[in-house]
Coordinates of C-alpha atoms in Angstrom, one line a residue:
M1169 CA -21.5 14.1 -6.8
T1170 CA -19.3 15.1 -4.5
T1171 CA -16.2 17.2 -4.4
Y1172 CA -13.6 14.2 -3.5
Q1173 CA -15.6 12.7 -6.5
K1174 CA -15.3 15.4 -9.1
H1175 CA -11.7 15.2 -8.0
W1176 CA -10.6 11.7 -8.1
N1177 CA -12.4 11.3 -12.4
A1178 CA -10.8 14.3 -12.8
E1179 CA -7.7 12.8 -11.5
I1180 CA -7.9 9.5 -12.8
E1181 CA -8.3 10.6 -16.5
T1182 CA -5.6 13.2 -16.0
L1183 CA -3.1 10.0 -15.3
L1184 CA -4.6 8.2 -18.4
N1185 CA -3.8 10.7 -20.9
E1186 CA 0.2 11.2 -19.2
L1187 CA 0.3 6.9 -19.1
N1188 CA -1.1 7.8 -23.3
A1189 CA -3.2 4.2 -21.7
P1190 CA -5.2 2.3 -24.2
Q1191 CA -9.1 2.4 -23.8
A1192 CA -9.4 -1.2 -22.7
L1193 CA -7.4 0.0 -19.1
E1194 CA -10.4 3.0 -18.8
E1195 CA -13.2 -0.3 -19.4
N1196 CA -11.3 -2.3 -16.9
I1197 CA -11.1 0.5 -14.1
I1198 CA -14.5 1.6 -14.9
D1199 CA -15.7 -2.2 -14.8
T1200 CA -13.5 -2.7 -11.3
L1201 CA -15.3 0.9 -9.7
H1202 CA -19.1 -0.3 -10.7
N1203 CA -18.1 -4.1 -8.8
A1204 CA -16.0 -2.5 -6.0
K1205 CA -17.9 -4.3 -3.5
R1206 CA -17.1 -7.5 -5.1
T1207 CA -13.8 -6.5 -6.6
G1208 CA -12.4 -5.0 -3.5
I1209 CA -11.1 -2.5 -5.1
F1210 CA -12.4 1.0 -4.4
P1211 CA -10.7 4.5 -6.4
N1212 CA -8.2 5.5 -4.5
Q1213 CA -6.5 1.7 -5.1
I1214 CA -6.8 2.9 -8.7
I1215 CA -5.5 6.4 -8.1
N1216 CA -2.0 4.7 -6.8
A1217 CA -1.4 2.2 -8.7
L1218 CA -1.8 4.8 -12.0
R1219 CA 0.4 6.8 -9.8
L1220 CA 2.9 3.5 -9.4
G1221 CA 2.4 3.0 -13.0
L1222 CA 3.7 6.2 -14.0
S1223 CA 6.5 6.0 -12.2
I1224 CA 7.6 3.0 -13.5
K1225 CA 6.7 4.2 -17.1
E1226 CA 9.1 7.1 -16.0
G1227 CA 11.8 4.9 -15.6
H1228 CA 12.6 4.9 -11.7
Q1229 CA 14.0 2.3 -10.8
N1230 CA 13.6 2.3 -6.8
M1231 CA 10.3 3.6 -6.0
A1232 CA 8.6 3.9 -2.5
F1233 CA 5.0 3.3 -2.1
V1234 CA 4.1 5.3 1.0
A1235 CA 0.1 4.4 2.2
S1236 CA -1.1 4.4 5.9
M1237 CA -1.7 1.1 7.3
Q1238 CA -4.7 -0.9 5.9
S1239 CA -5.4 1.9 3.6
G1240 CA -5.8 -1.1 0.6
K1241 CA -2.0 -0.9 -0.6
S1242 CA -2.6 -4.9 -1.3
G1243 CA -5.3 -4.2 -3.9
T1244 CA -3.1 -1.4 -5.6
I1245 CA -0.7 -3.4 -6.2
Y1246 CA -3.5 -6.1 -7.7
F1247 CA -4.8 -3.9 -9.7
L1248 CA -1.5 -2.0 -10.9
C1249 CA 0.3 -5.3 -11.6
N1250 CA -3.1 -7.0 -13.4
Y1251 CA -4.1 -4.2 -15.8
V1252 CA -2.2 -1.0 -15.4
L1253 CA 1.5 -2.5 -16.4
P1254 CA 0.2 -5.2 -18.8
A1255 CA -2.0 -2.2 -20.8
I1256 CA 0.3 0.4 -21.1
G1257 CA 3.1 -2.6 -22.4
L1258 CA 5.4 -2.9 -18.9
I1259 CA 3.9 -6.7 -18.6
R1260 CA 4.0 -8.9 -22.0
E1261 CA 2.5 -12.1 -21.5
Y1262 CA 4.2 -15.0 -19.2
E1263 CA 6.4 -11.8 -17.3
S1264 CA 5.8 -11.7 -13.8
I1265 CA 5.8 -9.7 -10.6
L1266 CA 7.6 -11.0 -7.1
F1267 CA 5.6 -9.6 -4.5
V1268 CA 8.6 -10.8 -1.7
T1269 CA 7.0 -10.7 1.7
S1270 CA 9.9 -9.7 4.0
M1271 CA 9.3 -11.1 7.8
R1272 CA 9.2 -15.2 7.4
D1273 CA 5.2 -15.5 8.9
T1274 CA 3.3 -17.9 7.3
D1275 CA 0.4 -16.6 8.0
L1276 CA 0.9 -12.7 6.0
Y1277 CA 2.9 -15.4 3.4
D1278 CA -0.7 -17.2 3.0
Q1279 CA -2.7 -14.2 3.2
N1280 CA -1.0 -12.6 0.4
C1281 CA -1.3 -15.2 -1.9
R1282 CA -5.2 -15.4 -1.5
V1283 CA -4.6 -11.5 -2.0
L1284 CA -2.1 -11.4 -5.1
Q1285 CA -2.3 -14.1 -7.0
R1286 CA -6.1 -14.6 -7.6
E1287 CA -7.4 -14.5 -11.0
Y1288 CA -8.4 -11.1 -12.8
Y1289 CA -11.1 -10.2 -14.4
D1290 CA -10.5 -9.1 -18.4
A1291 CA -13.4 -7.0 -18.9
A1292 CA -12.3 -5.4 -22.4
T1293 CA -11.6 -8.9 -23.5
D1294 CA -14.2 -10.5 -21.5
Q1295 CA -12.0 -13.2 -20.2
I1296 CA -10.5 -14.6 -16.6
K1297 CA -6.4 -14.3 -16.8
A1298 CA -3.9 -15.7 -14.4
S1299 CA -2.6 -13.0 -12.0
K1300 CA 1.0 -11.6 -12.9
L1301 CA 2.3 -11.5 -8.9
K1302 CA 3.8 -14.7 -8.3
V1303 CA 4.6 -14.4 -4.6
M1304 CA 7.4 -15.4 -1.9
K1305 CA 9.2 -15.6 1.4
M1306 CA 12.5 -13.9 2.2
S1307 CA 13.9 -16.8 3.0
D1308 CA 12.9 -18.6 -0.7
F1309 CA 14.0 -16.1 -2.6
F1310 CA 17.5 -16.3 -1.3
N1311 CA 17.4 -20.3 -1.6
H1312 CA 16.5 -20.9 -5.0
P1313 CA 19.1 -21.2 -5.3
N1314 CA 19.9 -17.7 -5.5
P1315 CA 17.8 -14.5 -6.7
H1316 CA 19.2 -14.5 -10.2
K1317 CA 17.6 -17.7 -11.7
V1318 CA 14.1 -17.1 -9.4
V1319 CA 13.8 -13.5 -11.6
N1320 CA 14.8 -15.7 -14.6
E1321 CA 12.8 -19.0 -14.2
F1322 CA 9.5 -16.4 -13.8
D1323 CA 11.1 -13.7 -16.2
V1324 CA 10.3 -10.8 -13.4
Q1325 CA 10.7 -7.4 -14.4
L1326 CA 9.6 -6.2 -11.2
I1327 CA 10.0 -6.4 -7.5
V1328 CA 7.7 -5.6 -5.0
R1329 CA 8.9 -5.8 -1.5
D1330 CA 6.3 -5.9 1.4
E1331 CA 7.1 -3.6 4.5
D1332 CA 10.1 -2.2 3.7
Q1333 CA 11.8 -1.6 7.2
Y1334 CA 11.7 -5.4 7.7
G1335 CA 15.4 -7.6 6.5
C1336 CA 17.7 -4.3 5.7
G1337 CA 21.3 -3.7 7.0
E1338 CA 24.2 -4.1 5.8
E1339 CA 24.2 -7.5 7.0
S1340 CA 21.2 -8.4 5.9
S1341 CA 20.5 -11.3 3.2
F1342 CA 18.4 -9.0 1.3
Q1343 CA 21.5 -6.8 0.6
V1344 CA 23.5 -9.8 -0.4
A1345 CA 21.2 -11.3 -2.4
F1346 CA 19.6 -7.7 -4.4
F1347 CA 22.1 -5.7 -4.3
N1348 CA 25.8 -7.2 -4.0
E1349 CA 24.2 -10.0 -6.3
L1350 CA 21.0 -9.3 -8.6
R1351 CA 21.5 -6.1 -9.6
R1352 CA 24.6 -6.7 -11.1
R1353 CA 23.8 -8.9 -13.0
I1354 CA 20.6 -7.6 -14.0
A1355 CA 21.4 -3.7 -13.5
D1356 CA 18.0 -2.8 -14.8
I1357 CA 16.0 -5.2 -12.2
K1358 CA 13.1 -1.8 -10.6
L1359 CA 12.5 -2.6 -7.0
L1360 CA 9.2 -1.4 -5.2
A1361 CA 8.9 -0.8 -1.2
V1362 CA 5.8 -0.9 0.1
S1363 CA 5.1 0.4 3.3
A1364 CA 2.9 2.6 6.0
T1365 CA 6.4 3.3 7.7
P1366 CA 9.1 2.7 5.0
Y1367 CA 11.8 5.1 6.9
D1368 CA 15.1 2.6 5.5
I1369 CA 14.3 3.7 2.1
L1370 CA 13.2 7.3 3.1
D1371 CA 16.4 8.0 4.6
A1372 CA 18.6 6.7 1.7
Q1373 CA 16.3 9.4 -0.4
Y1374 CA 17.1 12.2 2.3
N1375 CA 20.8 11.7 1.9
G1376 CA 21.4 11.1 -0.8
D1377 CA 22.5 7.3 -0.9
A1378 CA 19.8 6.5 -3.5
D1379 CA 17.5 7.7 -6.1
V1380 CA 14.4 7.0 -4.7
D1381 CA 11.4 8.1 -6.0
V1382 CA 8.2 8.4 -3.5
I1383 CA 4.5 8.1 -4.4
V1384 CA 2.3 8.9 -1.9
G1385 CA -1.1 7.2 -1.4
V1386 CA -4.7 8.4 -1.1
R1387 CA -6.2 9.0 1.5
P1388 CA -9.8 8.8 0.9
P1389 CA -12.4 10.3 3.5
E1390 CA -13.6 7.3 4.7
Y1391 CA -10.7 5.9 6.0
Y1392 CA -10.1 5.9 9.4
G1393 CA -7.0 5.5 11.0
I1394 CA -4.5 7.0 13.9
S1395 CA -4.6 10.0 13.2
E1396 CA -8.8 10.1 13.3
M1397 CA -8.4 7.9 16.4
L1398 CA -6.8 10.5 18.2
G1399 CA -8.7 12.8 17.1
D1400 CA -11.6 11.4 18.9
G1401 CA -9.7 10.9 21.3
L1402 CA -9.9 7.3 21.4
I1403 CA -6.4 6.9 22.7
E1404 CA -5.3 6.5 26.3
D1405 CA -1.6 6.9 27.7
I1406 CA 0.0 4.3 28.6
P1407 CA 1.1 4.5 32.3
E1408 CA 4.4 4.7 33.3
D1409 CA 6.5 1.1 33.6
F1410 CA 3.1 -0.4 32.6
K1411 CA 2.9 -4.3 32.2
P1412 CA -0.8 -5.9 31.8
L1413 CA 0.8 -8.5 34.6
Q1414 CA 1.9 -7.2 37.9
S1415 CA 4.5 -9.1 39.9
Q1416 CA 5.4 -8.7 43.2
R1417 CA 7.8 -11.0 45.7
I1418 CA 6.6 -12.0 49.1
E1419 CA 8.3 -13.7 51.8
G1420 CA 10.4 -15.1 48.5
E1421 CA 7.6 -15.9 46.2
T1422 CA 6.4 -14.0 43.2
I1423 CA 2.6 -13.1 43.4
Y1424 CA 1.0 -12.3 40.3
N1425 CA -1.9 -10.1 40.0
V1426 CA -4.1 -8.6 37.1
H1427 CA -3.2 -4.5 36.3
P1428 CA -6.0 -2.3 37.0
K1429 CA -6.4 -1.1 33.8
V1430 CA -6.6 -4.0 32.4
Q1431 CA -9.5 -5.1 34.4
E1432 CA -11.4 -1.9 33.7
Y1433 CA -10.7 -2.8 30.0
V1434 CA -12.2 -5.8 30.3
N1435 CA -15.0 -4.3 32.6
F1436 CA -16.1 -2.4 29.5
L1437 CA -15.9 -5.3 26.8
N1438 CA -18.3 -6.9 29.1
T1439 CA -21.0 -3.7 28.9
F1440 CA -21.4 -4.7 25.0
E1441 CA -23.1 -8.0 24.1
N1442 CA -20.5 -9.1 21.9
G1443 CA -16.5 -8.0 20.8
L1444 CA -12.7 -8.5 21.1
G1445 CA -11.0 -6.7 23.5
V1446 CA -6.9 -7.0 22.7
I1447 CA -3.7 -7.3 25.5
R1448 CA -0.3 -7.7 24.0
E1449 CA 2.5 -9.4 26.1
S1450 CA 6.1 -9.4 26.3
N1451 CA 6.3 -12.9 26.7
T1452 CA 5.2 -16.1 26.3
T1453 CA 5.5 -17.3 30.4
R1454 CA 3.7 -13.9 31.4
A1455 CA 0.6 -14.5 29.1
T1456 CA -0.2 -17.9 30.0
E1457 CA 0.1 -16.3 33.8
L1458 CA -2.7 -13.5 32.8
R1459 CA -4.5 -16.1 30.8
R1460 CA -4.9 -18.0 34.2
L1461 CA -6.0 -14.9 36.4
L1462 CA -8.4 -13.5 33.6
K1463 CA -10.4 -17.2 33.4
E1464 CA -10.5 -16.9 36.8
E1465 CA -11.7 -13.6 37.3
Y1466 CA -13.9 -13.7 34.1
K1467 CA -14.6 -16.8 33.2
Q1468 CA -18.5 -16.3 33.2
E1469 CA -18.2 -13.2 31.3
C1470 CA -16.3 -13.6 28.8
K1471 CA -13.7 -16.1 26.9
I1472 CA -9.7 -15.7 27.5
I1473 CA -7.7 -17.0 24.2
L1474 CA -4.2 -16.8 24.1
I1475 CA -2.3 -16.9 20.5
G1476 CA 1.4 -17.3 19.4
S1477 CA 3.8 -19.8 18.0
N1478 CA 4.5 -21.6 21.4
S1479 CA 2.5 -24.7 22.1
V1480 CA 1.6 -24.3 25.2
C1481 CA -1.2 -21.5 23.6
D1482 CA -4.4 -22.1 22.8
F1483 CA -4.4 -21.5 18.9
S1484 CA -1.4 -20.4 16.4
I1485 CA -1.9 -16.6 15.1
N1486 CA -3.8 -17.5 11.7
E1487 CA -6.0 -20.6 13.8
G1488 CA -6.8 -17.8 16.9
I1489 CA -7.8 -15.4 14.2
K1490 CA -10.1 -17.3 12.7
E1491 CA -11.3 -19.3 16.1
I1492 CA -12.5 -15.6 17.7
S1493 CA -14.5 -14.6 14.2
D1494 CA -16.3 -17.7 14.9
L1495 CA -17.1 -17.0 18.5
I1496 CA -17.6 -13.4 18.1
L1497 CA -19.6 -13.4 14.6
K1498 CA -21.2 -16.0 14.3
R1499 CA -21.8 -17.4 18.1
G1500 CA -21.9 -13.7 19.6
Q1501 CA -19.6 -14.0 22.5
R1502 CA -17.0 -11.8 24.3
V1503 CA -13.8 -12.5 23.9
V1504 CA -10.2 -11.1 25.6
L1505 CA -7.4 -11.7 22.7
I1506 CA -3.9 -11.9 24.4
I1507 CA -1.5 -12.3 21.8
V1508 CA 2.5 -12.5 21.8
Q1509 CA 4.9 -11.4 18.9
A1510 CA 1.0 -11.5 16.8
L1511 CA -0.9 -8.9 15.1
T1512 CA 1.7 -6.8 13.5
A1513 CA 2.1 -5.3 9.9
G1514 CA 0.3 -6.8 7.2
K1515 CA -2.6 -8.7 9.8
D1516 CA -6.6 -7.7 8.3
L1517 CA -8.9 -8.7 11.2
G1518 CA -11.2 -7.7 8.3
M1519 CA -15.5 -7.8 9.8
L1520 CA -13.9 -8.3 13.0
K1521 CA -12.8 -4.3 13.4
E1522 CA -16.0 -3.4 14.2
K1523 CA -16.4 -5.9 16.9
V1524 CA -13.3 -4.7 18.7
R1525 CA -13.9 -2.9 22.0
F1526 CA -10.1 -2.5 23.3
G1527 CA -6.6 -2.8 22.8
I1528 CA -4.0 -2.7 25.2
E1529 CA -0.4 -1.9 23.1
P1530 CA 2.3 -1.9 25.5
R1531 CA 5.2 -1.3 22.9
D1532 CA 6.4 2.1 23.0
R1533 CA 10.2 2.0 22.0
Q1534 CA 10.1 1.8 18.3
L1535 CA 8.2 3.7 15.9
A1536 CA 7.4 1.1 13.4
N1537 CA 6.2 -1.6 15.5
G1538 CA 4.5 0.8 17.7
A1539 CA 2.4 2.0 15.6
Q1540 CA 1.4 -1.1 13.4
G1541 CA 0.8 -3.4 15.8
I1542 CA -2.3 -3.5 17.8
T1543 CA -3.6 0.2 17.2
G1544 CA -2.5 -0.4 13.7
R1545 CA -4.5 -3.3 13.2
F1546 CA -7.7 -1.1 14.5
C1547 CA -7.1 1.0 10.9
G1548 CA -9.3 1.1 8.3
Y1549 CA -12.7 1.4 6.1
H1550 CA -15.2 0.6 9.4
K1551 CA -17.6 2.5 11.4
N1552 CA -16.7 1.2 15.0
R1553 CA -15.9 4.1 17.1
E1554 CA -16.7 2.8 20.4
I1555 CA -12.9 1.4 21.2
K1556 CA -10.8 1.8 24.1
L1557 CA -7.4 2.0 23.2
M1558 CA -4.3 2.3 25.9
A1559 CA -0.9 3.1 23.9
S1560 CA 1.6 5.4 23.8
L1561 CA 0.5 8.5 22.9
E1562 CA 3.6 10.2 22.3
L1563 CA 4.3 7.6 20.0
L1564 CA 1.6 7.6 18.5
N1565 CA 1.0 11.2 17.8
H1566 CA 5.1 11.8 16.2
Y1567 CA 3.1 8.9 13.7
A1568 CA 0.1 10.9 12.9
Q1569 CA 2.5 13.5 12.4
F1570 CA 4.2 11.4 10.2
E1571 CA 1.0 9.8 8.5
Q1572 CA -0.4 13.7 7.9
D1573 CA 3.3 14.5 6.2
W1574 CA 5.5 11.2 5.1
E1575 CA 8.6 14.0 4.9
I1576 CA 8.6 14.9 8.8
F1577 CA 10.6 12.0 9.4
A1578 CA 13.5 14.2 8.5
D1579 CA 12.6 17.1 10.6
P1580 CA 15.5 17.7 13.3
E1581 CA 12.9 18.7 16.2
W1582 CA 10.4 15.6 15.1
R1583 CA 13.6 13.2 16.3
N1584 CA 14.8 15.1 18.8
N1585 CA 11.2 14.9 20.6
L1586 CA 10.9 11.0 19.2
Y1587 CA 14.9 10.6 21.1
N1588 CA 13.8 11.9 24.3
A1589 CA 10.7 10.1 24.5
N1590 CA 13.0 6.9 24.6
V1591 CA 11.8 6.2 21.1
R1592 CA 14.9 4.7 20.3
G1593 CA 14.5 3.9 16.4
L1594 CA 12.0 4.8 13.3
S1595 CA 12.6 0.7 12.4
T1596 CA 14.5 -2.3 13.0
H1597 CA 17.2 -1.1 11.2
T1598 CA 16.6 3.3 10.8
K1599 CA 18.0 3.5 14.9
F1600 CA 18.4 7.3 16.7
V1601 CA 22.1 7.9 17.4
K1602 CA 23.7 11.3 18.4
N1603 CA 27.3 12.2 15.7
Q1604 CA 28.2 13.9 12.5
S1605 CA 27.6 12.6 9.2
Q1606 CA 28.4 14.1 5.5
G1607 CA 25.1 15.7 3.8
V1608 CA 24.0 16.7 0.1
F1609 CA 23.5 20.3 0.0
T1610 CA 22.1 21.9 -2.5
P1611 CA 22.5 25.8 -2.9
I1612 CA 20.0 27.9 -4.5
E1613 CA 20.4 30.3 -6.8
D1614 CA 17.6 32.2 -7.2
I1615 CA 13.5 32.8 -6.0
E1616 CA 10.8 35.0 -7.8
F1617 CA 7.2 34.9 -6.9
I1618 CA 4.4 34.8 -9.3
S1619 CA 0.8 36.0 -8.5
Y1620 CA -2.3 34.1 -9.6
Q1621 CA -3.4 36.5 -11.5
E1622 CA 0.1 37.2 -13.3
L1623 CA 0.3 33.6 -13.4
L1624 CA -3.2 34.0 -16.3
T1625 CA -1.4 36.2 -18.7
E1626 CA 1.4 35.8 -21.3
V1627 CA 3.8 37.8 -19.2
G1628 CA 3.5 34.8 -16.6
R1629 CA 4.0 32.3 -18.6
N1630 CA 6.9 33.7 -20.3
R1631 CA 7.9 33.6 -17.2
L1632 CA 7.7 29.9 -17.0
Q1633 CA 9.6 28.7 -20.4
F1634 CA 11.6 25.9 -18.7
I1635 CA 7.8 24.0 -18.8
D1636 CA 5.4 23.3 -21.4
D1637 CA 1.9 23.9 -22.2
E1638 CA 0.7 20.9 -20.9
A1639 CA 3.0 21.5 -17.7
Y1640 CA 1.4 24.9 -17.3
Y1641 CA -2.3 24.6 -18.0
R1642 CA -2.1 21.5 -15.2
L1643 CA -0.5 23.8 -12.7
L1644 CA -3.3 26.4 -13.3
S1645 CA -6.0 23.5 -12.7
F1646 CA -4.3 23.2 -9.6
F1647 CA -6.1 26.9 -8.1
D1648 CA -9.5 25.0 -9.1
P1649 CA -12.0 24.8 -5.8
T1650 CA -12.7 21.3 -7.2
F1651 CA -8.5 20.7 -6.4
Y1652 CA -7.9 22.3 -4.0
N1653 CA -10.9 21.1 -1.8
G1654 CA -10.3 17.6 -2.7
Q1655 CA -7.8 15.2 -1.7
T1656 CA -4.6 16.3 -3.6
K1657 CA -1.6 14.7 -1.7
G1658 CA 0.7 13.0 -4.1
T1659 CA -0.4 15.0 -7.3
R1660 CA 2.4 14.7 -9.5
F1661 CA 3.5 17.6 -11.7
N1662 CA 5.2 15.5 -14.6
Q1663 CA 7.6 17.6 -15.8
K1664 CA 11.3 16.4 -16.5
G1665 CA 13.8 18.9 -13.9
V1666 CA 10.9 20.6 -12.2
T1667 CA 9.7 19.0 -8.6
V1668 CA 7.2 20.6 -6.5
R1669 CA 4.9 21.3 -3.0
I1670 CA 1.5 22.1 -3.4
A1671 CA -0.4 24.0 -0.7
S1672 CA -3.6 22.1 -0.4
G1673 CA -1.9 18.4 -0.6
Y1674 CA -0.8 19.2 3.1
N1675 CA -2.9 19.9 6.7
Q1676 CA -3.2 23.4 8.0
K1677 CA -0.3 22.4 11.0
S1678 CA 2.4 21.1 9.2
N1679 CA 2.1 22.7 5.7
R1680 CA 5.4 22.3 4.0
V1681 CA 5.0 25.3 1.1
Y1682 CA 4.0 28.1 3.8
K1683 CA 6.9 26.4 6.3
N1684 CA 9.5 26.7 3.3
W1685 CA 7.8 30.1 1.5
H1686 CA 10.4 32.6 3.4
S1687 CA 13.9 30.0 2.6
N1688 CA 16.1 32.2 1.0
L1689 CA 19.7 32.0 -0.7
E1690 CA 21.1 30.2 1.7
S1691 CA 18.8 28.0 2.5
D1692 CA 19.3 23.9 1.1
F1693 CA 17.2 23.2 -2.1
G1694 CA 17.3 19.4 -1.4
S1695 CA 15.2 20.5 2.5
V1696 CA 12.8 22.6 0.9
F1697 CA 12.1 20.1 -1.4
F1698 CA 12.6 17.4 -0.4
K1699 CA 15.0 15.8 -3.3
K1700 CA 18.5 15.0 -3.2
N1701 CA 19.0 14.7 -6.5
Q1702 CA 19.6 17.1 -8.7
Y1703 CA 16.7 19.3 -10.4
N1704 CA 16.6 22.5 -12.6
Y1705 CA 13.6 24.2 -10.8
G1706 CA 11.3 23.7 -7.8
L1707 CA 7.7 25.4 -7.6
L1708 CA 6.1 25.9 -4.2
I1709 CA 2.7 26.7 -5.3
S1710 CA -0.1 28.3 -2.8
N1711 CA -2.8 27.2 -4.2
F1712 CA -5.6 28.7 -2.3
P1713 CA -7.1 32.0 -2.7
K1714 CA -6.0 34.4 -0.4
D1715 CA -8.6 35.4 1.7
D1716 CA -9.5 31.0 2.4
A1717 CA -8.1 30.2 6.0
R1718 CA -5.7 27.7 4.9
N1719 CA -3.5 30.3 3.4
S1720 CA -1.7 31.4 6.4
I1721 CA 0.8 33.9 4.2
G1722 CA -2.2 35.9 2.1
Q1723 CA -1.0 35.2 -0.9
S1724 CA -1.6 33.2 -4.0
G1725 CA 0.1 32.3 -6.5
I1726 CA 3.7 30.3 -6.7
K1727 CA 7.5 30.5 -6.1
I1728 CA 10.3 29.7 -8.5
I1729 CA 13.0 28.0 -7.1
T1730 CA 16.1 28.2 -8.8
S1731 CA 18.5 25.0 -8.1
G1732 CA 22.6 25.3 -7.6
Q1733 CA 24.9 22.4 -8.2
R1734 CA 24.3 20.1 -5.5
E1735 CA 27.8 19.3 -2.9
W1736 CA 28.8 17.8 -0.1
R1737 CA 29.1 19.7 3.3
E1738 CA 29.2 18.2 7.2
Q1739 CA 26.2 18.4 9.1
E1740 CA 24.7 17.1 12.2
T1741 CA 22.2 13.8 12.0
L1742 CA 20.4 12.1 14.4
V1743 CA 19.9 9.0 12.3
Q1744 CA 22.0 6.2 12.2
N1745 CA 21.1 3.6 9.1
D1746 CA 22.8 0.4 8.5
S1747 CA 20.7 0.3 5.2
M1748 CA 20.9 -1.4 2.2
Y1749 CA 20.4 1.6 0.6
S1750 CA 23.7 3.2 1.8
E1751 CA 26.5 3.3 -0.8
T1752 CA 29.1 2.7 1.5
H1753 CA 27.8 -1.2 2.3

């Protein structure tokens, strides 16, 4: 058994104990994992679902589930709602969970219906049962005839909001329908935002506009994402002023030609027996001209297909994905796919990922759509490394930093560098501006260090009288090699009034424990721990051995940071968030 397997087996056991879960849930976990290739649910999704269940059980009203693109978020939600919540008594028979797709995308809606509303097998009772999930488009949620009636009709206990960055803002229907109307009538309705880039709700958490519990998704070793693509050198930077289709005016006539880089990438595709290349164009007119030129040049080598919502396209988005799947997987052909406003968040290429040869993503002005587009669709669990990608390296490097450490989005240097690279926003409604705004400041009253050796003594235990024995032994377990060599990001301490940072939960380059290790009484407790809501204590946990190369401070132990009462101070910010979570709206 690998270190990874040992760690997550222990993590599952710990979470089941914290949930006080019945034996039936353990039976279903064993059955689900034993049949993972059939169920499509793997250990990381089980861990995620249990962590989410614990957050809901603890009474959090607003939650954000942050997980990498194509890492299994839908499977997590499916297991959470059908197995975890019913088992711990938070969803009863005939109650339901509403899954709201924030985009008006019919194909994504159909995909979510297939995945989330399918029946599930209860191993504890040997029965097939109806899914607790009800998938609904945002527009239908608004017009049924109102959200309050939707919640009553389906006896909804939790609303899961997919891809949180969409539909936010003071003018959004979600703000009016959910917060202004539904929360007024049903004050305790819970909201879970699910996204790889939920910048809106994270900004609300950081600025203190909303009390949000952030749950970090597990990133298993076999996952291949943007960070790994960058590390393997698969991504080439977009040339300045790049457009797949070039044009010039000659004697009053517009002459079009294909960019040399596009030709290079199509030629690369044609060196393979079969495969897929994807190019994004900005509008249908340009896309149709690009299709014409590529067909003229490569009609013998590969097929050129244009998908989009316009009638001049060869196929709609959904039908186009089916067609290219048949051409490549069943007929062994080479296909260049030109897309217009397609292949965005939520689209899953499935088995086609093994056959992707190149992708060209010109979008570079907004972090969420630039990362979630073509490059994001190639993320997931596959072994294909023969890929050429062209995208904004500046944008993707910043996304990779966020992917490895989600709290970095509040780092002024990270924001400034994005802004200076002409990235004008984090998401649809979270944009960069230069202004002054009020912010929450929580002073630090005391800081003390306890070495690991002292932690093991009675004296060390007495210095931690604000935690119970269960939390104390859990703290000690963080120093075990099985823990710090495992995938530890997102581990919950589960002690009221106490928040923690664990060194092994971060990468070496941006380790938040060691970056904040030398904080002093002038520092902001909320910035040290990314918690703007009131906590009594924060623990910085350096759980690597002193001589471990990952331990950049040469100390193994904990720093206990005692917080004071939070206050408001004027501070500079570089984000303007027209968010549904802002209390000014």
